GROMACS .gro file of C-alpha atoms in nm:
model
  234
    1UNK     CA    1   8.733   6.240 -24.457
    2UNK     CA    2   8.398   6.201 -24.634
    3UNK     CA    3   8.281   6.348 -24.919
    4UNK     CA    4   7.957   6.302 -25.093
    5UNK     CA    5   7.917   6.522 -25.402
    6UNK     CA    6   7.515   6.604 -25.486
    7UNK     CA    7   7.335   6.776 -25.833
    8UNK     CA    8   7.158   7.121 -25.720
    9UNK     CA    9   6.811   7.144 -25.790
   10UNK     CA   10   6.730   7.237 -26.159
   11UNK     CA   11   6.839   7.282 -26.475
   12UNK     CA   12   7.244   7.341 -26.504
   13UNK     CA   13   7.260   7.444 -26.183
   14UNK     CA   14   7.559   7.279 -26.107
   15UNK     CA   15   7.717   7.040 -25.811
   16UNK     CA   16   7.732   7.093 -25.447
   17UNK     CA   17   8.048   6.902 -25.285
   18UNK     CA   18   8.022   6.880 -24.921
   19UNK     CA   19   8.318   6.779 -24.693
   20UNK     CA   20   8.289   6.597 -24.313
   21UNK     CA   21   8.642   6.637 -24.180
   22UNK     CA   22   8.738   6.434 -23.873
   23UNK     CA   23   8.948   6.517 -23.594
   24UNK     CA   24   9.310   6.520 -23.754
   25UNK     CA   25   9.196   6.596 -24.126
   26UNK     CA   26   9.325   6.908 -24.281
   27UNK     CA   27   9.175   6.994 -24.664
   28UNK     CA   28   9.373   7.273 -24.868
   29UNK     CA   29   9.097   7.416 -25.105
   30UNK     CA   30   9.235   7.630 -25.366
   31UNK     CA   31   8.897   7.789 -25.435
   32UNK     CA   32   8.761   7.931 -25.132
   33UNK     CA   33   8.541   8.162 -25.278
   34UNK     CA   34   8.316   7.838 -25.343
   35UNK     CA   35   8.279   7.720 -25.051
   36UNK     CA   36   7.920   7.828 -24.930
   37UNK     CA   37   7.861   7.694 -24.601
   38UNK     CA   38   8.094   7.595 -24.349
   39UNK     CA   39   8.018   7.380 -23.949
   40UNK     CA   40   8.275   7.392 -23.695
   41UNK     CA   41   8.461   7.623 -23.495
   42UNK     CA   42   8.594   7.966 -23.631
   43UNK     CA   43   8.967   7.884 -23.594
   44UNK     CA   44   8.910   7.575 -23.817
   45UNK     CA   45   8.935   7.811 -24.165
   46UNK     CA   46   9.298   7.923 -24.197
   47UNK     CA   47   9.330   8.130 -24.537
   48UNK     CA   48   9.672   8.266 -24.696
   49UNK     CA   49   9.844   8.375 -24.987
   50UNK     CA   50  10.009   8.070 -25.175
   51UNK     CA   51  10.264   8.144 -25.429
   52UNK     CA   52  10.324   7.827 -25.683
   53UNK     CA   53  10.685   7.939 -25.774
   54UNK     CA   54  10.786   7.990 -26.126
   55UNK     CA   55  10.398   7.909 -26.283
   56UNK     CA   56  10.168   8.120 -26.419
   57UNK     CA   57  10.362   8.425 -26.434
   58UNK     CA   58  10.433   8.353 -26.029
   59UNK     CA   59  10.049   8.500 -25.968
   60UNK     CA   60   9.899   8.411 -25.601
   61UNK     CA   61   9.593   8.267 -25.486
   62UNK     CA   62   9.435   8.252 -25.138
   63UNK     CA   63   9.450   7.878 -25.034
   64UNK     CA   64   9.222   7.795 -24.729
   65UNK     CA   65   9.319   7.540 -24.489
   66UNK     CA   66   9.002   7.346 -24.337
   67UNK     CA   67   9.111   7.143 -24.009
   68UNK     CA   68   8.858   6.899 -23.883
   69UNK     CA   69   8.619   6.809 -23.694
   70UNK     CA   70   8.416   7.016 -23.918
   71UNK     CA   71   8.193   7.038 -24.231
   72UNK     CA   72   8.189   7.286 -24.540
   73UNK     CA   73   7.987   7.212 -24.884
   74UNK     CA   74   8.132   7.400 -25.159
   75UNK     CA   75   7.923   7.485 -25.457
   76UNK     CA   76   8.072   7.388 -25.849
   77UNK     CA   77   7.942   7.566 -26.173
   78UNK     CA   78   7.729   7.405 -26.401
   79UNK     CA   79   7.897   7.176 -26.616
   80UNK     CA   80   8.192   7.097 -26.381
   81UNK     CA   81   8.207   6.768 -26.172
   82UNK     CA   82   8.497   6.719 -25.854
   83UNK     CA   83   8.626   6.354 -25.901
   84UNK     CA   84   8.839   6.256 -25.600
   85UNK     CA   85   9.224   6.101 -25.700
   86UNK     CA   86   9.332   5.854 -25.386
   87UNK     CA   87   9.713   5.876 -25.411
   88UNK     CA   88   9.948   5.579 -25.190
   89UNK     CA   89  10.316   5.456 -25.163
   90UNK     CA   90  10.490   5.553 -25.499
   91UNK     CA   91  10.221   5.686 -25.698
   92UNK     CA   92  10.215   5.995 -25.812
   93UNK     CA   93  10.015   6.227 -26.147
   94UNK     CA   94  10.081   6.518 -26.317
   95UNK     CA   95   9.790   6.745 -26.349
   96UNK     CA   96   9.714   7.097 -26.461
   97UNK     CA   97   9.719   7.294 -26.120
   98UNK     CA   98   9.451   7.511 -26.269
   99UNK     CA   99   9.203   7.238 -26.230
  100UNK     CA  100   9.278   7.171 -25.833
  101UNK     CA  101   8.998   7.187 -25.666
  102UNK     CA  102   9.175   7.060 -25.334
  103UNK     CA  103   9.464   6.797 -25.149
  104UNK     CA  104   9.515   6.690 -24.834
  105UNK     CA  105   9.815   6.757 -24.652
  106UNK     CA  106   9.957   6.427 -24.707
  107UNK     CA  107   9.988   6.527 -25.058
  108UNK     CA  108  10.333   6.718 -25.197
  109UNK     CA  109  10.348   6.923 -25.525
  110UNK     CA  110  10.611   6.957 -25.720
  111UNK     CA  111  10.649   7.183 -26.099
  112UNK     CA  112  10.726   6.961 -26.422
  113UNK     CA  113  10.854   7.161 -26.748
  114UNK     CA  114  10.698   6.949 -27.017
  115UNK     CA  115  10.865   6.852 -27.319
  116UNK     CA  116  10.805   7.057 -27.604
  117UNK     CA  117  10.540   6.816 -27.806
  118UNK     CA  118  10.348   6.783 -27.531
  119UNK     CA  119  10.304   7.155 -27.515
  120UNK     CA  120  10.199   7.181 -27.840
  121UNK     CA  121   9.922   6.953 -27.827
  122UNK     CA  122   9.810   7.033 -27.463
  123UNK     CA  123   9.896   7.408 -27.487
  124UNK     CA  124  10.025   7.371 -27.177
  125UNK     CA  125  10.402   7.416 -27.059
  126UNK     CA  126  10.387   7.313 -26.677
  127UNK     CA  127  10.193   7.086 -26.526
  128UNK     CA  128  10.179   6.969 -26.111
  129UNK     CA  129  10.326   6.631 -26.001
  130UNK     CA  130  10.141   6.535 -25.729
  131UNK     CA  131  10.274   6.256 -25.509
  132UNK     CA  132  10.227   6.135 -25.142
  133UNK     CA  133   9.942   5.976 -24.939
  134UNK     CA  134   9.608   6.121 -24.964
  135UNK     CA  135   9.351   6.289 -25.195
  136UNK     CA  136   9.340   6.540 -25.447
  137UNK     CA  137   9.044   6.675 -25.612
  138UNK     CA  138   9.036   6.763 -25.966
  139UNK     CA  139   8.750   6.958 -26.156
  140UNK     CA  140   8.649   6.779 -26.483
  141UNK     CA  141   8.345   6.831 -26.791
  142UNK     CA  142   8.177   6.503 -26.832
  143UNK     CA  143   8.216   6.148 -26.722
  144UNK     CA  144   8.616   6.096 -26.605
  145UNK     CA  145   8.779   5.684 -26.642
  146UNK     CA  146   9.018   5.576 -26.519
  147UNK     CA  147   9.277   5.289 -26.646
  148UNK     CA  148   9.588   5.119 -26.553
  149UNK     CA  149   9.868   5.152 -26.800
  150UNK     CA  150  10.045   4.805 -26.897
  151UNK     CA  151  10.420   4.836 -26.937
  152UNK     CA  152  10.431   4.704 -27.330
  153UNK     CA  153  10.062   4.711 -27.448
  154UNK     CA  154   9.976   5.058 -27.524
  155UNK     CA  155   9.678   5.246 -27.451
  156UNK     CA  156   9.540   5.494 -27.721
  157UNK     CA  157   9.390   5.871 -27.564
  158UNK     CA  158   9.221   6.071 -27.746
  159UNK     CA  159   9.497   6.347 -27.698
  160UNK     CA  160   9.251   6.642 -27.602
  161UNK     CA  161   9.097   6.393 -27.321
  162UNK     CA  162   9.370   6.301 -27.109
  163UNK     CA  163   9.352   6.446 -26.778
  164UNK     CA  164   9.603   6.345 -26.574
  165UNK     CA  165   9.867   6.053 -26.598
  166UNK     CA  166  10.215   5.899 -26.419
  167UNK     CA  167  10.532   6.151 -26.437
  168UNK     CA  168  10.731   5.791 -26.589
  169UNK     CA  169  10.484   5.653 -26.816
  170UNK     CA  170  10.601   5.719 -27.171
  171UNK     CA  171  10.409   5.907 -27.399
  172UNK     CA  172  10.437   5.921 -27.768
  173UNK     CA  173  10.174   6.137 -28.027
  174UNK     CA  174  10.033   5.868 -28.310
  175UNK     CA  175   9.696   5.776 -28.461
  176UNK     CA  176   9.626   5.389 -28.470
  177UNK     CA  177   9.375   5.181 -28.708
  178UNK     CA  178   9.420   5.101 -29.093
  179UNK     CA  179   9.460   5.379 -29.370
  180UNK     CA  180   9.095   5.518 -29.370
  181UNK     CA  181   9.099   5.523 -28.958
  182UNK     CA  182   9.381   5.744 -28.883
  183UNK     CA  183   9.261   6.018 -29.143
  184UNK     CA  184   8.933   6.069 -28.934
  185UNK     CA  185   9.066   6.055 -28.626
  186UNK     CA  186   9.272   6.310 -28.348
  187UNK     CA  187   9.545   6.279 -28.250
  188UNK     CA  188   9.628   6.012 -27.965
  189UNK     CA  189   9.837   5.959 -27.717
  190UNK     CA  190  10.043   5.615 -27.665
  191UNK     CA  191  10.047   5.513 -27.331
  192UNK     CA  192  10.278   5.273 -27.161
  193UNK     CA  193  10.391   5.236 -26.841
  194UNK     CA  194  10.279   5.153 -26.454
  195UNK     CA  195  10.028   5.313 -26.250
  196UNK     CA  196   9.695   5.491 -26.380
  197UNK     CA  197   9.565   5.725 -26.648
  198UNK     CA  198   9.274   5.913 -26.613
  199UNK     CA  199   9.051   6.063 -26.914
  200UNK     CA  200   8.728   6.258 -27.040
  201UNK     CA  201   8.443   6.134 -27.175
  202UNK     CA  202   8.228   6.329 -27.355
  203UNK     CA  203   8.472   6.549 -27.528
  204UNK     CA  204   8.332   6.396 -27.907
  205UNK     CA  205   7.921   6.459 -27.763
  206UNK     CA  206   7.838   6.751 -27.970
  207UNK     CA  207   7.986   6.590 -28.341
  208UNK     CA  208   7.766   6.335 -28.243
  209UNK     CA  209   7.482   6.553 -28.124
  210UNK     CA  210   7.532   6.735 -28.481
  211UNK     CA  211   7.512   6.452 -28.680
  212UNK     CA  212   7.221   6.317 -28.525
  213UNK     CA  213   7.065   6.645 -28.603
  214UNK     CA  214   7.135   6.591 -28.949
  215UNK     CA  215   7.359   6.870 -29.013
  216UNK     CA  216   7.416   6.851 -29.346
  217UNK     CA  217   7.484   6.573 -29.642
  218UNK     CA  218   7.728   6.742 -29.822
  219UNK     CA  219   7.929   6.857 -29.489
  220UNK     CA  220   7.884   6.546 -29.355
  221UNK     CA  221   8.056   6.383 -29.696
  222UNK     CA  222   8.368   6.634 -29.691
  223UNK     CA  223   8.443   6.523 -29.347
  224UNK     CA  224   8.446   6.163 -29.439
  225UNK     CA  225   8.582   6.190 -29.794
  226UNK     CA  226   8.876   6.429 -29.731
  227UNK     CA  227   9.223   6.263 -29.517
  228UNK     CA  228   9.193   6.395 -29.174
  229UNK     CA  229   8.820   6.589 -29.253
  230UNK     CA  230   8.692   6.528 -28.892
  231UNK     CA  231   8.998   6.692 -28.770
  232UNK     CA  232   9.000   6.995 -29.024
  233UNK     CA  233   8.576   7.066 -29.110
  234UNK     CA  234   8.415   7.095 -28.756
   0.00000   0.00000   0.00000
């Protein structure tokens, strides 16, 4: 499978993914209704109801199944961006299921009941373990990165960026730094463990756009001056 991922012409107007499926692929896309333009023969598109049980109040959505050889290009809204997740041997990532954009049917899903902290800070309260061999596609604002987790040094997340991360790697809600740097901070995540995280950038752009448009001395001051300001004044 090949996938090459192009900005529409003008101004926000969003990405066009397009997919070349060969003989043997099969593509679940969990948002058909984007899919614009499709090559191949008409019993390629298979579409049916898909009930997730026990998420989301047990709604359905119509999954399509896209065999290959064939060729669709599905259109994304300004702002959003696909970024492609290549899953192997014992890997596996809990994501919001929201956020799919598509797997491959090498790929299994599985519901995870999170603990209650991390439902408080992602206002989430299940999230999809994907594991397997294959691809999933996830739909993301800005730039995504991705980093390997090291079993003892932690990594610090900016807790409202994390996208996705390993069902065993251990997760623990802290600010880092010296006095003065955890009162303008978020909250972080602590990351340790094996396999990958992966996380937003771009989620801090418009504090820095405002500041840069000089929005104001004595707001500006507040936010520095009072413990945990930049969390508190926005």
């Amino acid at each position: 499978m090949i996938i090459r991922m192009e900005d529409a012409a003008g101004s926000g107007a969003g990405q066009a993914v397009t997919f070349s499926l060969t003989d043997g692929d099969t593509v679940h896309v969990l948002h058909p209704e984007q899919i614009v333009a499709y090559r191949g023969p008409s019993s390629g598109r298979s579409d049916r109801l898909m009930n997730v049980k026990g998420i989301y109040r047990k709604k359905k959505w119509i999954r399509a199944d896209i065999a290959g050889p064939s060729q669709f290009t599905a259109a994304l809204p300004p702002g959003f961006n696909m970024h492609e997740i290549q899953l192997e041997g014992e890997q596996d990532m809990l994501y919001d299921f929201r956020h799919v954009f598509f797997y491959t049917k090498q790929v299994t899903m599985q519901t995870r009941i999170l603990k209650i902290k991390n439902m408080l800070v992602t206002r989430d309260a299940i999230k999809m373990k994907f594991s397997g061999n294959g691809s999933i596609g996830i739909l993301t604002q800005g730039p995504v990165c991705k980093v390997k987790l090291h079993p003892t040094e932690p990594l610090y997340v900016d807790a409202g960026s994390i996208i996705a991360y390993p069902e065993a790697a251990k997760l623990d809600l802290t600010v880092y730094g010296n006095h003065l740097a955890s009162q303008h901070m978020n909250y972080h995540w602590k990351l340790t463990g094996d396999g990958y995280v992966l996380f937003q950038a771009g989620r801090q752009n418009q504090r820095l756009v405002n500041e840069l448009n000089d929005e104001g001395i004595i707001k500006r001051f507040l936010r520095e001056a009072i413990p945990f300001g930049g969390v508190f004044i926005k």
